[in-house]
Coordinates of C-alpha atoms in Angstrom, one line a residue:
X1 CA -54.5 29.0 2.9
X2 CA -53.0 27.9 -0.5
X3 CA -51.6 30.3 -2.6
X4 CA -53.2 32.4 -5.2
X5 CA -51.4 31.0 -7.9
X6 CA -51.5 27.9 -7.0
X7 CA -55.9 27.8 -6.9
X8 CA -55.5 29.1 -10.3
X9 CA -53.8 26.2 -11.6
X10 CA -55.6 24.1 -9.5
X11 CA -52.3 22.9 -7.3
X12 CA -52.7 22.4 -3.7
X13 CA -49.6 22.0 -2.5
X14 CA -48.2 21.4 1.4
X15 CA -44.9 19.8 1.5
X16 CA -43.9 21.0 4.8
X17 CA -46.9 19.1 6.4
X18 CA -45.2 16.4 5.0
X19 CA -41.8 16.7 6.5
X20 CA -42.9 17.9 9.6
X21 CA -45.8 14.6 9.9
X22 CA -42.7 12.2 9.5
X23 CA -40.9 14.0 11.9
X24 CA -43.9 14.4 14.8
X25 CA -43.7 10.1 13.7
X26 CA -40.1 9.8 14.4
X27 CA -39.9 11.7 17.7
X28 CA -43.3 10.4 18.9
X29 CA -42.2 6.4 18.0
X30 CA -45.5 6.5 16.3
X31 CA -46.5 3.3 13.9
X32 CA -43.4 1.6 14.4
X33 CA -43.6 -2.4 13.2
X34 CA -40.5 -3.6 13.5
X35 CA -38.1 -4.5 16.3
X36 CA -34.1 -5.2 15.5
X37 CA -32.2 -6.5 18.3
X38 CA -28.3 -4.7 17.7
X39 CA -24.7 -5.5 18.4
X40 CA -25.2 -4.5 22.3
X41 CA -28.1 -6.6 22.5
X42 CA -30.2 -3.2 22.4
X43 CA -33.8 -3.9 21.0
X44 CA -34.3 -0.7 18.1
X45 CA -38.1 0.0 16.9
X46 CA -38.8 1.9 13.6
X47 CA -41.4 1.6 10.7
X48 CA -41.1 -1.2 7.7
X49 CA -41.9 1.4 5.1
X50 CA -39.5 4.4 6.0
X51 CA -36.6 1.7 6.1
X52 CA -37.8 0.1 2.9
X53 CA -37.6 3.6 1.0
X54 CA -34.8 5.2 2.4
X55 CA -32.3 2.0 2.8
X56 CA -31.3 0.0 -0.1
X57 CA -30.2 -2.7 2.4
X58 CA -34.0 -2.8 3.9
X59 CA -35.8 -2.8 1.0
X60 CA -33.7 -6.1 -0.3
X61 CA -34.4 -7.1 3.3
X62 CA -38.1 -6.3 3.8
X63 CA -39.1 -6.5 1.0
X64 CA -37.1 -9.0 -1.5
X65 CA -34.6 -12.1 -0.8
X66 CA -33.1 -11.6 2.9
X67 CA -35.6 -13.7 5.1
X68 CA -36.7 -12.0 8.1
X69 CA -38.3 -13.9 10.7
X70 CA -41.9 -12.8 11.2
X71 CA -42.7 -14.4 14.6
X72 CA -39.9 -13.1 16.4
X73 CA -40.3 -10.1 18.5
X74 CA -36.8 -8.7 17.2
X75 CA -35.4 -8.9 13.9
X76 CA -31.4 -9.6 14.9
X77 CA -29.3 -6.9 13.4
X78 CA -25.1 -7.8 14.6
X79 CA -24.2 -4.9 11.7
X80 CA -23.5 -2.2 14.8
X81 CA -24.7 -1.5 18.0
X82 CA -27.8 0.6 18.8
X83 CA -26.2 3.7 19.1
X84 CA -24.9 4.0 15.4
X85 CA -28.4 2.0 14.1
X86 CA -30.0 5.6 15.9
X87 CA -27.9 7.4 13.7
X88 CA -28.9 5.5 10.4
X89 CA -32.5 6.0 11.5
X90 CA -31.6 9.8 12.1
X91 CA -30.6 10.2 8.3
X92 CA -33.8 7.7 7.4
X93 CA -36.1 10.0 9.2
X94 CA -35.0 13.3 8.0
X95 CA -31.2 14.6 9.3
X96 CA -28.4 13.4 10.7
X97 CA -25.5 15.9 13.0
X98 CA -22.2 14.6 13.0
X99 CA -21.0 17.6 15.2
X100 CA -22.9 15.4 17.8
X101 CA -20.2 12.5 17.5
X102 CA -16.7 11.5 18.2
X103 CA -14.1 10.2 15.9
X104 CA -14.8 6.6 16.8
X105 CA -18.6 7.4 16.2
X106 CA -18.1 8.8 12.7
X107 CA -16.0 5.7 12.3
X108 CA -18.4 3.2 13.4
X109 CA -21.2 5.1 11.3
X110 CA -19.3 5.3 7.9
X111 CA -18.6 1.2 8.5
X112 CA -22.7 0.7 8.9
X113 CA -23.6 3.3 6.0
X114 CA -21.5 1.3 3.4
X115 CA -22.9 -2.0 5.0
X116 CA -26.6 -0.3 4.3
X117 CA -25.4 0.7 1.2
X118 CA -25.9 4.6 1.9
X119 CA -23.6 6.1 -0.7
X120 CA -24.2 9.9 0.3
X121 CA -24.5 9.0 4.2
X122 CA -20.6 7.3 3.0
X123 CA -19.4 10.5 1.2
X124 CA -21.0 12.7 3.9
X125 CA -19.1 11.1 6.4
X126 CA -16.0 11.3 4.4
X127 CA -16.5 14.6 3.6
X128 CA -17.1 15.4 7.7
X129 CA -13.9 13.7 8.4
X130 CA -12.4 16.4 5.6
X131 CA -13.2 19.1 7.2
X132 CA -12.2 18.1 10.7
X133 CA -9.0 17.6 9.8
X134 CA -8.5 20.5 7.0
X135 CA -9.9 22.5 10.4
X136 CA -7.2 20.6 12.6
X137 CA -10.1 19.8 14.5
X138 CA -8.9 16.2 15.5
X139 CA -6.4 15.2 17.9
X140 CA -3.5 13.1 17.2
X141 CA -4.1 10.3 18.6
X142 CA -7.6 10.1 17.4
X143 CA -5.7 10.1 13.9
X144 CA -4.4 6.9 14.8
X145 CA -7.2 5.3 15.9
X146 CA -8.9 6.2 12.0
X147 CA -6.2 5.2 10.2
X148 CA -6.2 1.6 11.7
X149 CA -9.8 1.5 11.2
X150 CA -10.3 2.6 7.8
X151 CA -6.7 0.5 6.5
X152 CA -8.6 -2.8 8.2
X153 CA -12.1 -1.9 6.8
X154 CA -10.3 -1.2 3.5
X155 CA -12.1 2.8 3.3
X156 CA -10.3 4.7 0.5
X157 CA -10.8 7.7 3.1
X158 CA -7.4 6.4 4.8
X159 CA -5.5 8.5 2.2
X160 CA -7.2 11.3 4.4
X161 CA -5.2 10.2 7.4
X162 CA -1.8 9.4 5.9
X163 CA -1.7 12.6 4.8
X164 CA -2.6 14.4 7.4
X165 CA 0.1 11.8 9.6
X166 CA 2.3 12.6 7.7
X167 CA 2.3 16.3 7.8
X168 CA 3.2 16.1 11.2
X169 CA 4.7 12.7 11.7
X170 CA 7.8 14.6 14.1
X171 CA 4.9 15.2 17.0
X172 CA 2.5 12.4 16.0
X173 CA 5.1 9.3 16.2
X174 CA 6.5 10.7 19.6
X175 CA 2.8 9.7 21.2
X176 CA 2.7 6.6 23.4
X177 CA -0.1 5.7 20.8
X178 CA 1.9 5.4 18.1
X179 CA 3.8 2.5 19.5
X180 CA 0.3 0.3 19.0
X181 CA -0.5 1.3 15.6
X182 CA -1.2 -1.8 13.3
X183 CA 1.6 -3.5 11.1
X184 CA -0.8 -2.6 8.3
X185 CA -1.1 0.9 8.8
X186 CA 2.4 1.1 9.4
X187 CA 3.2 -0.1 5.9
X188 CA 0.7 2.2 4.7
X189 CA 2.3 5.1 6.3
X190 CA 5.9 4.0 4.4
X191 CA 4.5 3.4 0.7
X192 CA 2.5 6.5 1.0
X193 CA 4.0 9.3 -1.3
X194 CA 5.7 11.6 1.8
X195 CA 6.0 14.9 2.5
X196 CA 8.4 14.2 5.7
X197 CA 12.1 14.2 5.5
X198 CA 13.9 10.6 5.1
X199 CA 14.6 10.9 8.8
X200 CA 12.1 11.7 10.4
X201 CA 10.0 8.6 8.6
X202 CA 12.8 6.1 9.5
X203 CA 12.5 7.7 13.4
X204 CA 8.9 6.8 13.3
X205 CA 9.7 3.7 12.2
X206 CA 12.5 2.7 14.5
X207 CA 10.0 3.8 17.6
X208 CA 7.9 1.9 16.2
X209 CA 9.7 -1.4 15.9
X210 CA 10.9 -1.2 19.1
X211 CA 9.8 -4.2 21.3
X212 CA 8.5 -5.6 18.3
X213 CA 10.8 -8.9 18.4
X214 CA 7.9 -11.1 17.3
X215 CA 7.4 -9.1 14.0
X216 CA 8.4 -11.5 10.9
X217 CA 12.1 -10.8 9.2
X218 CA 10.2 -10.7 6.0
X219 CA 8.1 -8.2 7.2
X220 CA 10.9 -6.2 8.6
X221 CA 12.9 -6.3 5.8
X222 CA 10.1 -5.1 3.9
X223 CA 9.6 -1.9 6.0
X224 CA 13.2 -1.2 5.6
X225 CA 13.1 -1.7 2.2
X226 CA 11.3 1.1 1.8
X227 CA 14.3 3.9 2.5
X228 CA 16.7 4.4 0.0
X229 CA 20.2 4.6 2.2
X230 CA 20.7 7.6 -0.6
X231 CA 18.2 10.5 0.6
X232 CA 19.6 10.4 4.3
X233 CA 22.1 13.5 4.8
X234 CA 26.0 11.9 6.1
X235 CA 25.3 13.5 9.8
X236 CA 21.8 11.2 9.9
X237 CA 23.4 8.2 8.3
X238 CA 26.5 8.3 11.1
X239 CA 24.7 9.7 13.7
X240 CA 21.4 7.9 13.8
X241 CA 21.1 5.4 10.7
X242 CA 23.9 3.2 11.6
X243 CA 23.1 3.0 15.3
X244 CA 20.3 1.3 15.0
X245 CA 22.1 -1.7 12.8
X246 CA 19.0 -1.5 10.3
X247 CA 21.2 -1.8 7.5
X248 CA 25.0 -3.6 6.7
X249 CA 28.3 -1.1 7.3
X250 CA 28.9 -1.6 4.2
X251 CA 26.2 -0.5 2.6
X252 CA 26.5 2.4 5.1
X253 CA 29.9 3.2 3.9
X254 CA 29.3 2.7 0.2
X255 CA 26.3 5.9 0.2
X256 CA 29.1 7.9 2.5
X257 CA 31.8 7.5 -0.4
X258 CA 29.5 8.4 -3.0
X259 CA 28.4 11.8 -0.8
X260 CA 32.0 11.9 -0.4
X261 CA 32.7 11.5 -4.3
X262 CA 29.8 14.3 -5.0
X263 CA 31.3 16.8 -2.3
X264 CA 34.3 16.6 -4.1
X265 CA 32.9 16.9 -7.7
X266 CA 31.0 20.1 -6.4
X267 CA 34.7 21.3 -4.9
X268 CA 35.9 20.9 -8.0
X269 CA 33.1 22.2 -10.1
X270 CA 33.4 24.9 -7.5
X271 CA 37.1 25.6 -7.7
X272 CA 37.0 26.0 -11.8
X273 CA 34.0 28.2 -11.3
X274 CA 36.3 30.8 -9.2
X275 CA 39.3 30.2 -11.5
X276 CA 36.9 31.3 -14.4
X277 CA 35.6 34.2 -12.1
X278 CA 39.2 35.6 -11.2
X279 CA 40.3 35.0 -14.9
X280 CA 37.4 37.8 -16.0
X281 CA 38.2 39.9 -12.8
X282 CA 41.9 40.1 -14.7
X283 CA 40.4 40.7 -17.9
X284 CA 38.3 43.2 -16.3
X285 CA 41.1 45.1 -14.2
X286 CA 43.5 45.2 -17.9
X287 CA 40.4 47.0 -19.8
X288 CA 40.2 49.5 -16.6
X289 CA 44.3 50.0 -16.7
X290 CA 43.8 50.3 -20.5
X291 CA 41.3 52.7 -20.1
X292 CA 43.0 54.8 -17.5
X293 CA 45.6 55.1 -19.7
X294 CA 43.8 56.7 -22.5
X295 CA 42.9 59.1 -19.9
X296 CA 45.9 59.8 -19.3
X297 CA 46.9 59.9 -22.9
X298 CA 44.3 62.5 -23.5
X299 CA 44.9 64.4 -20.6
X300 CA 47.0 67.2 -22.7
X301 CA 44.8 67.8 -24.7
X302 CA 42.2 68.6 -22.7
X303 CA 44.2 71.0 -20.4
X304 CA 44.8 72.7 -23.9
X305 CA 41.4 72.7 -24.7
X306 CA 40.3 74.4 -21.6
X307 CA 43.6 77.3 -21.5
X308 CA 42.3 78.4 -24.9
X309 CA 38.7 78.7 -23.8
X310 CA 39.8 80.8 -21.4
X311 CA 42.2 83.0 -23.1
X312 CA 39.0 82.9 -25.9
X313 CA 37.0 84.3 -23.0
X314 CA 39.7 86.5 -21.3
X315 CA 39.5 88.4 -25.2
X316 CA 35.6 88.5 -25.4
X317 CA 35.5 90.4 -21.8
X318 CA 37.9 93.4 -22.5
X319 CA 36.1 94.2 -25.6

């Protein structure tokens, strides 16, 4: 029965019939009139109306200036296959679980919400993908797979990824998969503003290039480009940054000169730092010998001092 309060102002209200009559429609496939035929050449049925109010894309489409072909049996939809579409109706009909779906699933469901133009199925997505990695919920190599995706399909939510690549670049770039990740991504990962030592970036990167001989020079160059010879340590520059011939001897030689040059001005700065220091521990040991020797100075006097105390006391006892 309605509520009290609610006769009184003559309201008669049942909400939750509402949701839970959509949802008996949506589970039950009740009043659908519309057939798309997906991606996997899967034939999807849903209702006009539902799609029309909850999907900017469908309204335009249904009901505005995308022509749909009314004597068909199927509506062609090549936007994603039928499994992702299921989703879409999911979050059209009522909810939506991402828990249910891999990383390749979420992918393949953020690309359909933005071509649907479903803004907060977009941000929930992103906002999923968040939290799996803030949770370290998703495996390394799944990383990989995202970042190519969302670098090709131009998603801001990449930034998401080459962080979290970044922050462990040393384990992620020893994976077989990181040997297949895109040129594109790959340049992403080098512009992006680090968190990884010098080192272990131009690793990943020399990994990386390996048995990539048909990669253009310019391209190349451009990767390299991005290290500045300066930030290496002299043990990575002899030791690993000159064997792989990335860069000129020279060039090699001219950063070890100027570490050289900057050892030598911290010697320096080093050695006049101690000279100062052992000039004060001088100064320091004359005002303790100068000080000594006013104890010494006084010491007669004291010794006075005390014998006539006690002779003072010696005369105070016998009387």
């Amino acid at each position: 029965m309605a509520a009290k309060d609610e006769m009184v102002k003559g309201v008669f209200n049942r909400k939750e019939n509402l949701l839970s009559d959509i949802s008996k429609v949506y589970r039950e496939g009740l009043h659908s009139d519309i057939t798309f035929l997906m991606a996997d050449n899967v034939s999807v049925s849903t209702n006009r109306f539902m799609l029309a109010c909850r999907v900017p894309y469908f309204a335009t489409m249904l009901h505005g200036g995308l022509p749909v072909d009314q004597t068909n049996n199927s509506v062609p939809l090549n936007c994603c296959d039928s499994k992702t579409f299921q989703q879409i109706l999911n979050y059209v009909w009522g909810e939506i679980s991402f828990s249910d779906l891999n990383i390749q699933s979420l992918l393949d469901l953020l690309e359909a919400s933005r071509f649907f133009c479903l803004d907060s199925l977009v941000d929930g997505v992103v906002e999923y993908l968040q939290y799996l990695l803030d949770s370290q919920q998703v495996e390394f190599k799944d990383c990989l797979t995202a970042l190519d995706f969302l670098i090709l399909h131009k998603f801001t939510a990449s930034d998401l990824f080459l962080k979290f690549i970044d922050q462990n670049l040393s384990s992620i770039s020893s994976l077989p998969e990181f040997d297949t990740v895109s040129e594109y991504s790959m340049q992403a990962l080098l512009k992006y503003e680090k968190t990884s030592t010098e080192i272990v970036l131009f690793t990943a990167l020399s990994k990386w290039l390996e048995n990539k001989a048909s990669l253009p020079a310019n391209v190349r160059m451009e990767m390299l480009s991005c290290f500045n010879l300066e930030r290496f340590t002299k043990n990575d520059l002899v030791n690993i940054v000159r064997k792989t011939n990335f860069f000129e001897d020279k060039d090699i030689c001219d950063v070890l000169e100027k570490h050289l040059e900057n050892q030598l001005k911290q010697l320096q700065a080093k050695d006049k730092y101690i000279g100062e220091a052992n000039k004060l521990i001088d100064r320091m040991h004359g005002q303790i010998e100068a000080l000594h020797g006013q104890i010494e100075a006084q010491q007669p006097t004291i010794e006075e001092s005390e014998r006539r105390i006690k002779e003072a006391l010696m005369v105070l006892m016998t009387q």
